Amino acid sequence: MILVTGGCGFIGTNFIRLWLAEKNEPVVNVDALTYAGNAENLSDIQDNPDYYFEQVDICDASAIADVLKRYRPRAILHFAAESHVDRSITSPEAFLQTNVMGTFNLLHSALAMWNTQGQPDGFRFLHVSTDEVYGSLGKRDPAFTEQHRYQPNSPYSASKAASDHLVRAWHHTYDLPVLTTNCSNNYGPYQFPEKLIPLMIERGLSGESLPVYGDGNNVRDWLYVEDHCHAIMAVLEKGTPGETYNIGGNEERTNLDVVENLTNVLQMMKPREGGYRELIRFVKDRPGHDRRYAINPTHIRDQLNWYPQIDFCEGLRRTVDWYLSNRTWVDRVKSGEYRHWLDHQYRS
Ligand code: NAD
Ligand code: DAU
């Protein structure tokens, strides 16, 4: 079986759902259920005999060692992280704990397990990271390759950069068969509505202002979450231990362009008198706001034959459709009810 950390978050949820639909292999999900972890995301598969859940903090060394001893996974896919840049600016400590110490703890326990088992060739530790570790690009700079210098600018990206370095060191020093992926901005179902796209959908539907930071010309490279999950599967299956794979959508867009597109899709699917565009407001910029990210996907395309399948317009339509069709999920996230689901579900 495989072990996924952070499977109750946005990308982890999409990954587990896709894995169980497409692969014939059990998965154990290790998640601490922070504010970003929503066990309800997987409530419909909780009785699937191929799905196991462990509510464990990756910083808890003995609990992680115990989970590895019980499940003996043939691969660890490490998604768990504090992931929101704005939160890292106001409260960086949790980012250092989970992203740095939590990753160290997982590597340490994974290495112990791998050594105890006689270092099986097929074992993999796949670390899910971000393009933000490379810092900010100028308008005409070439997109990030895997050789780009690390220049993280936010507490979030600095903590992810530190975790990438730890993963690299565990390969170089101890031969642990690691893989690292650095991906651009994801969007799609189950994303917590603090991130740009779901935040704008929800505020728009409530008739609230759509707050665009600064001049709205910061550029991100958008990838539909299902494409990211398939890229991770390709890296797990065919990637070379010790290598890094950049993953992107070939969809560089300014934030203003993203929000304007979103207002068009919302107007098509849920018409509002006067439209949604009039709700856009330019607000105070994020401190240290990186200007542009862009991924050069040549390496993963040439080595693993992976390409994104869903373009931005189609992805945006699917995403808006999902948020419109899943109002109970949204309401329970907004009210905080989702945090009590496990207690209710398993109360004896
Ligand atoms: P998320 O914030 O939606 O989910 C994070 C999950 O990790 C939650 O379920 C949370 O409960 C869990 N978690 C947090 N701290 C934990 C701990 N100490 N122990 C166990 N579980 C813990 O994040 P996401 O957007 O799904 O991102 C997943 C991974 O992908 C992260 O490593 C992130 O850096 C990376 N990434 C995200 C994006 C993106 O656009 N969202 C892009 C590239 C890379
Ligand atoms: O690039 C990959 C990264 O993408 C991931 O590693 C992070 O985990 C993920 O959160 C995301 O980081 P960003 O900071 O790019 O995502 P966010 O959705 O917070 O913001 C996207 C852009 O939109 C960014 O330039 C800031 C801007 N923004 C964001 C919010 C929440 C706004 O203009 N207004 C907003 O209200």
GROMACS .gro file of C-alpha atoms and ligand atoms in nm:
model
  428
    1MET     CA    1   0.000   0.000   0.000
    2ILE     CA    2   0.092   0.367  -0.022
    3LEU     CA    3   0.086   0.621   0.260
    4VAL     CA    4  -0.033   0.976   0.195
    5THR     CA    5   0.019   1.260   0.443
    6GLY     CA    6  -0.225   1.552   0.436
    7GLY     CA    7  -0.495   1.355   0.254
    8CYS     CA    8  -0.777   1.561   0.407
    9GLY     CA    9  -0.647   1.881   0.246
   10PHE     CA   10  -0.723   2.010  -0.101
   11ILE     CA   11  -0.470   1.826  -0.319
   12GLY     CA   12  -0.443   1.520  -0.094
   13THR     CA   13  -0.820   1.468  -0.109
   14ASN     CA   14  -0.823   1.488  -0.487
   15PHE     CA   15  -0.522   1.255  -0.503
   16ILE     CA   16  -0.676   0.985  -0.279
   17ARG     CA   17  -1.008   0.997  -0.466
   18LEU     CA   18  -0.830   0.959  -0.799
   19TRP     CA   19  -0.595   0.689  -0.667
   20LEU     CA   20  -0.880   0.472  -0.541
   21ALA     CA   21  -1.071   0.522  -0.866
   22GLU     CA   22  -0.778   0.439  -1.093
   23LYS     CA   23  -0.542   0.207  -0.901
   24ASN     CA   24  -0.588  -0.125  -0.740
   25GLU     CA   25  -0.384  -0.052  -0.428
   26PRO     CA   26  -0.481   0.050  -0.072
   27VAL     CA   27  -0.393   0.389   0.072
   28VAL     CA   28  -0.349   0.504   0.430
   29ASN     CA   29  -0.413   0.872   0.493
   30VAL     CA   30  -0.218   1.035   0.779
   31ASP     CA   31  -0.358   1.376   0.865
   32ALA     CA   32  -0.362   1.587   1.182
   33LEU     CA   33  -0.687   1.761   1.077
   34THR     CA   34  -0.573   2.119   1.118
   35TYR     CA   35  -0.818   2.393   1.010
   36ALA     CA   36  -0.727   2.300   0.647
   37GLY     CA   37  -0.798   1.930   0.692
   38ASN     CA   38  -1.156   1.824   0.631
   39ALA     CA   39  -1.234   1.457   0.698
   40GLU     CA   40  -1.576   1.507   0.535
   41ASN     CA   41  -1.398   1.535   0.198
   42LEU     CA   42  -1.355   1.156   0.210
   43SER     CA   43  -1.665   1.060   0.411
   44ASP     CA   44  -1.818   0.876   0.113
   45ILE     CA   45  -1.516   0.642   0.089
   46GLN     CA   46  -1.464   0.577   0.460
   47ASP     CA   47  -1.606   0.224   0.422
   48ASN     CA   48  -1.392   0.141   0.119
   49PRO     CA   49  -1.176  -0.155   0.233
   50ASP     CA   50  -0.879  -0.002   0.048
   51TYR     CA   51  -0.894   0.322   0.251
   52TYR     CA   52  -0.744   0.371   0.600
   53PHE     CA   53  -0.730   0.689   0.805
   54GLU     CA   54  -0.496   0.782   1.091
   55GLN     CA   55  -0.538   1.114   1.268
   56VAL     CA   56  -0.171   1.178   1.344
   57ASP     CA   57   0.052   1.487   1.349
   58ILE     CA   58   0.361   1.434   1.131
   59CYS     CA   59   0.564   1.612   1.403
   60ASP     CA   60   0.482   1.333   1.651
   61ALA     CA   61   0.782   1.101   1.611
   62SER     CA   62   0.654   0.799   1.803
   63ALA     CA   63   0.308   0.812   1.641
   64ILE     CA   64   0.462   0.827   1.292
   65ALA     CA   65   0.702   0.541   1.371
   66ASP     CA   66   0.405   0.338   1.496
   67VAL     CA   67   0.198   0.408   1.181
   68LEU     CA   68   0.489   0.303   0.956
   69LYS     CA   69   0.542  -0.013   1.159
   70ARG     CA   70   0.176  -0.109   1.131
   71TYR     CA   71   0.120  -0.033   0.761
   72ARG     CA   72   0.470  -0.081   0.608
   73PRO     CA   73   0.388   0.126   0.296
   74ARG     CA   74   0.588   0.072  -0.023
   75ALA     CA   75   0.576   0.450  -0.081
   76ILE     CA   76   0.519   0.767   0.122
   77LEU     CA   77   0.362   1.063  -0.060
   78HIS     CA   78   0.413   1.371   0.153
   79PHE     CA   79   0.147   1.639   0.094
   80ALA     CA   80   0.094   1.757   0.454
   81ALA     CA   81   0.195   2.118   0.506
   82GLU     CA   82   0.085   2.457   0.621
   83SER     CA   83   0.013   2.595   0.276
   84HIS     CA   84  -0.131   2.948   0.285
   85VAL     CA   85   0.117   3.231   0.219
   86ASP     CA   86  -0.092   3.502   0.392
   87ARG     CA   87  -0.112   3.295   0.712
   88SER     CA   88   0.266   3.238   0.699
   89ILE     CA   89   0.313   3.615   0.706
   90THR     CA   90   0.102   3.666   1.019
   91SER     CA   91   0.187   3.337   1.200
   92PRO     CA   92   0.504   3.174   1.063
   93GLU     CA   93   0.575   2.935   1.352
   94ALA     CA   94   0.336   2.657   1.249
   95PHE     CA   95   0.498   2.662   0.904
   96LEU     CA   96   0.840   2.590   1.049
   97GLN     CA   97   0.702   2.319   1.275
   98THR     CA   98   0.505   2.123   1.017
   99ASN     CA   99   0.691   2.197   0.695
  100VAL     CA  100   1.045   2.170   0.832
  101MET     CA  101   1.033   1.959   1.151
  102GLY     CA  102   0.742   1.747   1.027
  103THR     CA  103   0.928   1.666   0.705
  104PHE     CA  104   1.245   1.588   0.902
  105ASN     CA  105   1.048   1.356   1.127
  106LEU     CA  106   0.892   1.171   0.831
  107LEU     CA  107   1.230   1.131   0.660
  108HIS     CA  108   1.387   1.006   0.981
  109SER     CA  109   1.111   0.747   1.038
  110ALA     CA  110   1.097   0.648   0.669
  111LEU     CA  111   1.474   0.587   0.667
  112ALA     CA  112   1.452   0.373   0.981
  113MET     CA  113   1.173   0.164   0.824
  114TRP     CA  114   1.358   0.131   0.493
  115ASN     CA  115   1.679   0.020   0.669
  116THR     CA  116   1.493  -0.229   0.887
  117GLN     CA  117   1.340  -0.382   0.573
  118GLY     CA  118   1.683  -0.424   0.409
  119GLN     CA  119   1.656  -0.117   0.182
  120PRO     CA  120   1.406  -0.250  -0.077
  121ASP     CA  121   1.477  -0.105  -0.426
  122GLY     CA  122   1.117  -0.016  -0.498
  123PHE     CA  123   1.057   0.208  -0.195
  124ARG     CA  124   0.988   0.577  -0.271
  125PHE     CA  125   0.954   0.893  -0.059
  126LEU     CA  126   0.776   1.147  -0.280
  127HIS     CA  127   0.787   1.505  -0.149
  128VAL     CA  128   0.519   1.738  -0.284
  129SER     CA  129   0.660   2.090  -0.304
  130THR     CA  130   0.598   2.423  -0.470
  131ASP     CA  131   0.735   2.652  -0.743
  132GLU     CA  132   0.750   2.931  -0.481
  133VAL     CA  133   1.089   2.800  -0.358
  134TYR     CA  134   1.245   2.953  -0.672
  135GLY     CA  135   1.137   3.307  -0.582
  136SER     CA  136   1.000   3.570  -0.818
  137LEU     CA  137   1.054   3.615  -1.193
  138GLY     CA  138   1.071   3.938  -1.395
  139LYS     CA  139   0.826   3.984  -1.680
  140ARG     CA  140   1.059   3.848  -1.948
  141ASP     CA  141   1.267   3.601  -1.745
  142PRO     CA  142   1.265   3.239  -1.862
  143ALA     CA  143   1.037   3.006  -1.666
  144PHE     CA  144   1.170   2.801  -1.372
  145THR     CA  145   1.367   2.489  -1.463
  146GLU     CA  146   1.479   2.232  -1.205
  147GLN     CA  147   1.821   2.402  -1.207
  148HIS     CA  148   1.684   2.742  -1.103
  149ARG     CA  149   1.846   2.884  -0.788
  150TYR     CA  150   1.641   2.864  -0.468
  151GLN     CA  151   1.534   3.216  -0.364
  152PRO     CA  152   1.229   3.178  -0.136
  153ASN     CA  153   1.072   3.507  -0.029
  154SER     CA  154   0.790   3.428   0.216
  155PRO     CA  155   0.795   3.232   0.542
  156TYR     CA  156   0.587   2.969   0.359
  157SER     CA  157   0.825   2.931   0.065
  158ALA     CA  158   1.131   2.944   0.295
  159SER     CA  159   0.988   2.658   0.502
  160LYS     CA  160   0.910   2.455   0.187
  161ALA     CA  161   1.260   2.527   0.053
  162ALA     CA  162   1.407   2.398   0.380
  163SER     CA  163   1.199   2.081   0.349
  164ASP     CA  164   1.319   2.030  -0.012
  165HIS     CA  165   1.680   2.057   0.109
  166LEU     CA  166   1.619   1.799   0.382
  167VAL     CA  167   1.471   1.558   0.128
  168ARG     CA  168   1.771   1.609  -0.100
  169ALA     CA  169   2.013   1.551   0.190
  170TRP     CA  170   1.842   1.225   0.294
  171HIS     CA  171   1.905   1.097  -0.058
  172HIS     CA  172   2.262   1.221  -0.086
  173THR     CA  173   2.371   1.109   0.260
  174TYR     CA  174   2.161   0.800   0.329
  175ASP     CA  175   2.057   0.690  -0.027
  176LEU     CA  176   1.687   0.710   0.064
  177PRO     CA  177   1.504   0.684  -0.273
  178VAL     CA  178   1.335   1.026  -0.278
  179LEU     CA  179   1.150   1.218  -0.548
  180THR     CA  180   1.062   1.588  -0.527
  181THR     CA  181   0.795   1.771  -0.725
  182ASN     CA  182   0.770   2.151  -0.747
  183CYS     CA  183   0.428   2.252  -0.874
  184SER     CA  184   0.256   2.578  -0.965
  185ASN     CA  185  -0.081   2.708  -0.839
  186ASN     CA  186  -0.354   2.443  -0.823
  187TYR     CA  187  -0.729   2.499  -0.838
  188GLY     CA  188  -1.036   2.275  -0.844
  189PRO     CA  189  -1.281   2.094  -0.610
  190TYR     CA  190  -1.230   2.086  -0.231
  191GLN     CA  191  -0.996   2.387  -0.215
  192PHE     CA  192  -1.031   2.574   0.114
  193PRO     CA  193  -1.195   2.910   0.041
  194GLU     CA  194  -0.902   3.116   0.167
  195LYS     CA  195  -0.715   3.070  -0.165
  196LEU     CA  196  -0.776   3.306  -0.459
  197ILE     CA  197  -1.017   3.111  -0.681
  198PRO     CA  198  -1.259   2.961  -0.422
  199LEU     CA  199  -1.242   3.284  -0.217
  200MET     CA  200  -1.353   3.487  -0.521
  201ILE     CA  201  -1.628   3.236  -0.608
  202GLU     CA  202  -1.769   3.248  -0.256
  203ARG     CA  203  -1.744   3.624  -0.214
  204GLY     CA  204  -1.898   3.677  -0.557
  205LEU     CA  205  -2.192   3.448  -0.479
  206SER     CA  206  -2.251   3.643  -0.155
  207GLY     CA  207  -2.234   3.976  -0.340
  208GLU     CA  208  -1.920   4.077  -0.146
  209SER     CA  209  -1.626   4.271  -0.292
  210LEU     CA  210  -1.357   4.074  -0.481
  211PRO     CA  211  -1.027   4.188  -0.322
  212VAL     CA  212  -0.740   4.193  -0.574
  213TYR     CA  213  -0.402   4.259  -0.409
  214GLY     CA  214  -0.193   4.552  -0.540
  215ASP     CA  215  -0.235   4.627  -0.911
  216GLY     CA  216  -0.359   4.276  -0.997
  217ASN     CA  217  -0.068   4.217  -1.234
  218ASN     CA  218   0.108   3.944  -1.035
  219VAL     CA  219   0.132   3.633  -1.251
  220ARG     CA  220   0.072   3.271  -1.152
  221ASP     CA  221   0.082   2.953  -1.366
  222TRP     CA  222  -0.250   2.771  -1.305
  223LEU     CA  223  -0.293   2.392  -1.307
  224TYR     CA  224  -0.616   2.199  -1.256
  225VAL     CA  225  -0.570   1.976  -0.950
  226GLU     CA  226  -0.649   1.650  -1.131
  227ASP     CA  227  -0.360   1.717  -1.370
  228HIS     CA  228  -0.128   1.769  -1.073
  229CYS     CA  229  -0.243   1.438  -0.921
  230HIS     CA  230  -0.174   1.253  -1.247
  231ALA     CA  231   0.171   1.413  -1.263
  232ILE     CA  232   0.245   1.288  -0.911
  233MET     CA  233   0.135   0.936  -1.012
  234ALA     CA  234   0.368   0.952  -1.313
  235VAL     CA  235   0.661   1.065  -1.096
  236LEU     CA  236   0.588   0.789  -0.843
  237GLU     CA  237   0.576   0.522  -1.115
  238LYS     CA  238   0.852   0.634  -1.349
  239GLY     CA  239   1.058   0.904  -1.176
  240THR     CA  240   1.428   0.855  -1.104
  241PRO     CA  241   1.521   0.861  -0.733
  242GLY     CA  242   1.707   1.178  -0.635
  243GLU     CA  243   1.549   1.382  -0.917
  244THR     CA  244   1.324   1.686  -0.905
  245TYR     CA  245   1.030   1.740  -1.140
  246ASN     CA  246   0.872   2.081  -1.205
  247ILE     CA  247   0.498   2.063  -1.276
  248GLY     CA  248   0.299   2.346  -1.434
  249GLY     CA  249  -0.004   2.417  -1.646
  250ASN     CA  250   0.135   2.639  -1.925
  251GLU     CA  251  -0.133   2.884  -1.811
  252GLU     CA  252   0.041   3.203  -1.700
  253ARG     CA  253  -0.218   3.464  -1.609
  254THR     CA  254  -0.234   3.786  -1.409
  255ASN     CA  255  -0.455   3.773  -1.101
  256LEU     CA  256  -0.682   4.034  -1.255
  257ASP     CA  257  -0.725   3.816  -1.564
  258VAL     CA  258  -0.809   3.517  -1.343
  259VAL     CA  259  -1.069   3.712  -1.146
  260GLU     CA  260  -1.223   3.866  -1.459
  261ASN     CA  261  -1.251   3.523  -1.622
  262LEU     CA  262  -1.409   3.392  -1.307
  263THR     CA  263  -1.668   3.670  -1.305
  264ASN     CA  264  -1.761   3.572  -1.664
  265VAL     CA  265  -1.802   3.204  -1.574
  266LEU     CA  266  -2.006   3.294  -1.264
  267GLN     CA  267  -2.230   3.519  -1.473
  268MET     CA  268  -2.288   3.234  -1.718
  269MET     CA  269  -2.368   2.975  -1.451
  270LYS     CA  270  -2.536   3.188  -1.184
  271PRO     CA  271  -2.641   3.521  -1.340
  272ARG     CA  272  -2.634   3.827  -1.111
  273GLU     CA  273  -2.805   4.156  -1.186
  274GLY     CA  274  -2.530   4.398  -1.286
  275GLY     CA  275  -2.281   4.110  -1.322
  276TYR     CA  276  -1.994   4.015  -1.089
  277ARG     CA  277  -1.722   4.231  -1.241
  278GLU     CA  278  -1.847   4.544  -1.062
  279LEU     CA  279  -1.750   4.374  -0.732
  280ILE     CA  280  -1.375   4.384  -0.810
  281ARG     CA  281  -1.173   4.610  -0.574
  282PHE     CA  282  -0.797   4.671  -0.564
  283VAL     CA  283  -0.676   4.638  -0.204
  284LYS     CA  284  -0.349   4.672  -0.011
  285ASP     CA  285  -0.080   4.440  -0.148
  286ARG     CA  286   0.052   4.127   0.027
  287PRO     CA  287   0.389   4.209   0.194
  288GLY     CA  288   0.677   4.074  -0.018
  289HIS     CA  289   0.429   3.964  -0.287
  290ASP     CA  290   0.616   3.763  -0.555
  291ARG     CA  291   0.553   3.917  -0.896
  292ARG     CA  292   0.561   3.620  -1.129
  293TYR     CA  293   0.591   3.240  -1.123
  294ALA     CA  294   0.617   3.026  -1.436
  295ILE     CA  295   0.713   2.662  -1.481
  296ASN     CA  296   0.920   2.516  -1.761
  297PRO     CA  297   0.769   2.164  -1.784
  298THR     CA  298   1.019   2.023  -2.036
  299HIS     CA  299   1.180   1.775  -1.795
  300ILE     CA  300   0.860   1.598  -1.685
  301ARG     CA  301   0.723   1.610  -2.040
  302ASP     CA  302   1.036   1.457  -2.197
  303GLN     CA  303   1.120   1.210  -1.922
  304LEU     CA  304   0.776   1.096  -1.808
  305ASN     CA  305   0.550   1.191  -2.099
  306TRP     CA  306   0.321   1.397  -1.874
  307TYR     CA  307   0.117   1.689  -2.009
  308PRO     CA  308  -0.170   1.884  -1.854
  309GLN     CA  309  -0.503   1.770  -2.001
  310ILE     CA  310  -0.743   2.037  -1.877
  311ASP     CA  311  -0.703   2.396  -1.997
  312PHE     CA  312  -0.778   2.695  -1.778
  313CYS     CA  313  -1.122   2.777  -1.926
  314GLU     CA  314  -1.243   2.418  -1.886
  315GLY     CA  315  -1.088   2.389  -1.538
  316LEU     CA  316  -1.254   2.710  -1.426
  317ARG     CA  317  -1.594   2.593  -1.553
  318ARG     CA  318  -1.554   2.261  -1.369
  319THR     CA  319  -1.446   2.439  -1.051
  320VAL     CA  320  -1.733   2.689  -1.046
  321ASP     CA  321  -1.974   2.406  -1.124
  322TRP     CA  322  -1.837   2.205  -0.828
  323TYR     CA  323  -1.873   2.496  -0.583
  324LEU     CA  324  -2.227   2.565  -0.707
  325SER     CA  325  -2.321   2.197  -0.673
  326ASN     CA  326  -2.169   2.147  -0.328
  327ARG     CA  327  -2.329   2.418  -0.117
  328THR     CA  328  -2.350   2.194   0.193
  329TRP     CA  329  -1.972   2.139   0.182
  330VAL     CA  330  -1.914   2.513   0.151
  331ASP     CA  331  -2.162   2.601   0.429
  332ARG     CA  332  -2.005   2.352   0.669
  333VAL     CA  333  -1.656   2.483   0.592
  334LYS     CA  334  -1.766   2.842   0.640
  335SER     CA  335  -1.948   2.769   0.967
  336GLY     CA  336  -1.666   2.548   1.102
  337GLU     CA  337  -1.907   2.251   1.135
  338TYR     CA  338  -1.673   2.031   0.929
  339ARG     CA  339  -1.429   2.027   1.222
  340HIS     CA  340  -1.677   1.832   1.436
  341TRP     CA  341  -1.757   1.566   1.175
  342LEU     CA  342  -1.525   1.297   1.313
  343ASP     CA  343  -1.664   1.341   1.666
  344HIS     CA  344  -2.022   1.303   1.542
  345GLN     CA  345  -1.939   1.024   1.300
  346TYR     CA  346  -1.753   0.803   1.543
  347ARG     CA  347  -1.934   0.890   1.871
  348SER     CA  348  -2.010   0.556   2.034
  349NAD     P1  349  -0.398   2.221   0.231
  349NAD     O1  350  -0.360   2.332   0.323
  349NAD     O2  351  -0.529   2.226   0.161
  349NAD     O3  352  -0.392   2.082   0.310
  349NAD     C1  353  -0.289   2.050   0.399
  349NAD     C2  354  -0.329   1.921   0.473
  349NAD     O4  355  -0.218   1.886   0.559
  349NAD     C3  356  -0.451   1.935   0.562
  349NAD     O5  357  -0.533   1.822   0.549
  349NAD     C4  358  -0.394   1.942   0.703
  349NAD     O6  359  -0.480   1.891   0.803
  349NAD     C5  360  -0.269   1.856   0.688
  349NAD     N1  361  -0.165   1.892   0.786
  349NAD     C6  362  -0.117   2.015   0.816
  349NAD     N2  363  -0.026   2.007   0.916
  349NAD     C7  364  -0.015   1.876   0.948
  349NAD     C8  365   0.062   1.803   1.040
  349NAD     N3  366   0.149   1.865   1.123
  349NAD     N4  367   0.050   1.669   1.045
  349NAD     C9  368  -0.037   1.603   0.964
  349NAD     N5  369  -0.115   1.668   0.875
  349NAD    C10  370  -0.105   1.801   0.866
  349NAD     O7  371  -0.277   2.211   0.129
  349NAD     P2  372  -0.282   2.178  -0.027
  349NAD     O8  373  -0.313   2.301  -0.102
  349NAD     O9  374  -0.361   2.055  -0.047
  349NAD    O10  375  -0.125   2.148  -0.053
  349NAD    C11  376  -0.074   2.016  -0.036
  349NAD    C12  377   0.074   2.018  -0.063
  349NAD    O11  378   0.100   2.064  -0.194
  349NAD    C13  379   0.153   2.113   0.029
  349NAD    O12  380   0.274   2.050   0.063
  349NAD    C14  381   0.178   2.235  -0.056
  349NAD    O13  382   0.298   2.300  -0.017
  349NAD    C15  383   0.190   2.173  -0.193
  349NAD     N6  384   0.150   2.258  -0.306
  349NAD    C16  385   0.030   2.321  -0.307
  349NAD    C17  386  -0.008   2.396  -0.419
  349NAD    C18  387  -0.142   2.466  -0.427
  349NAD    O14  388  -0.165   2.544  -0.518
  349NAD     N7  389  -0.235   2.441  -0.336
  349NAD    C19  390   0.079   2.408  -0.527
  349NAD    C20  391   0.204   2.344  -0.521
  349NAD    C21  392   0.237   2.269  -0.411
  350DAU     O1  393   0.261   2.852  -0.651
  350DAU     C1  394   0.218   2.745  -0.573
  350DAU     C2  395   0.153   2.798  -0.447
  350DAU     O2  396   0.027   2.851  -0.484
  350DAU     C3  397   0.136   2.692  -0.338
  350DAU     O3  398   0.263   2.646  -0.297
  350DAU     C4  399   0.060   2.749  -0.218
  350DAU     O4  400   0.037   2.648  -0.121
  350DAU     C5  401  -0.073   2.802  -0.268
  350DAU     O5  402  -0.145   2.861  -0.163
  350DAU     C6  403  -0.050   2.905  -0.380
  350DAU     O6  404   0.013   3.024  -0.328
  350DAU     P1  405  -0.033   3.170  -0.375
  350DAU     O7  406   0.007   3.270  -0.274
  350DAU     O8  407   0.006   3.195  -0.517
  350DAU     O9  408  -0.194   3.145  -0.373
  350DAU     P2  409  -0.316   3.238  -0.327
  350DAU    O10  410  -0.440   3.169  -0.373
  350DAU    O11  411  -0.307   3.277  -0.184
  350DAU    O12  412  -0.295   3.368  -0.415
  350DAU     C7  413  -0.288   3.361  -0.557
  350DAU     C8  414  -0.258   3.501  -0.607
  350DAU    O13  415  -0.373   3.583  -0.583
  350DAU     C9  416  -0.143   3.570  -0.534
  350DAU    O14  417  -0.070   3.649  -0.626
  350DAU    C10  418  -0.212   3.659  -0.431
  350DAU    C11  419  -0.342   3.696  -0.498
  350DAU     N1  420  -0.459   3.717  -0.409
  350DAU    C12  421  -0.486   3.620  -0.318
  350DAU    C13  422  -0.593   3.635  -0.232
  350DAU    C14  423  -0.624   3.528  -0.127
  350DAU    C15  424  -0.537   3.828  -0.424
  350DAU    O15  425  -0.512   3.914  -0.510
  350DAU     N2  426  -0.643   3.843  -0.340
  350DAU    C16  427  -0.674   3.751  -0.242
  350DAU    O16  428  -0.772   3.773  -0.166
   0.00000   0.00000   0.00000
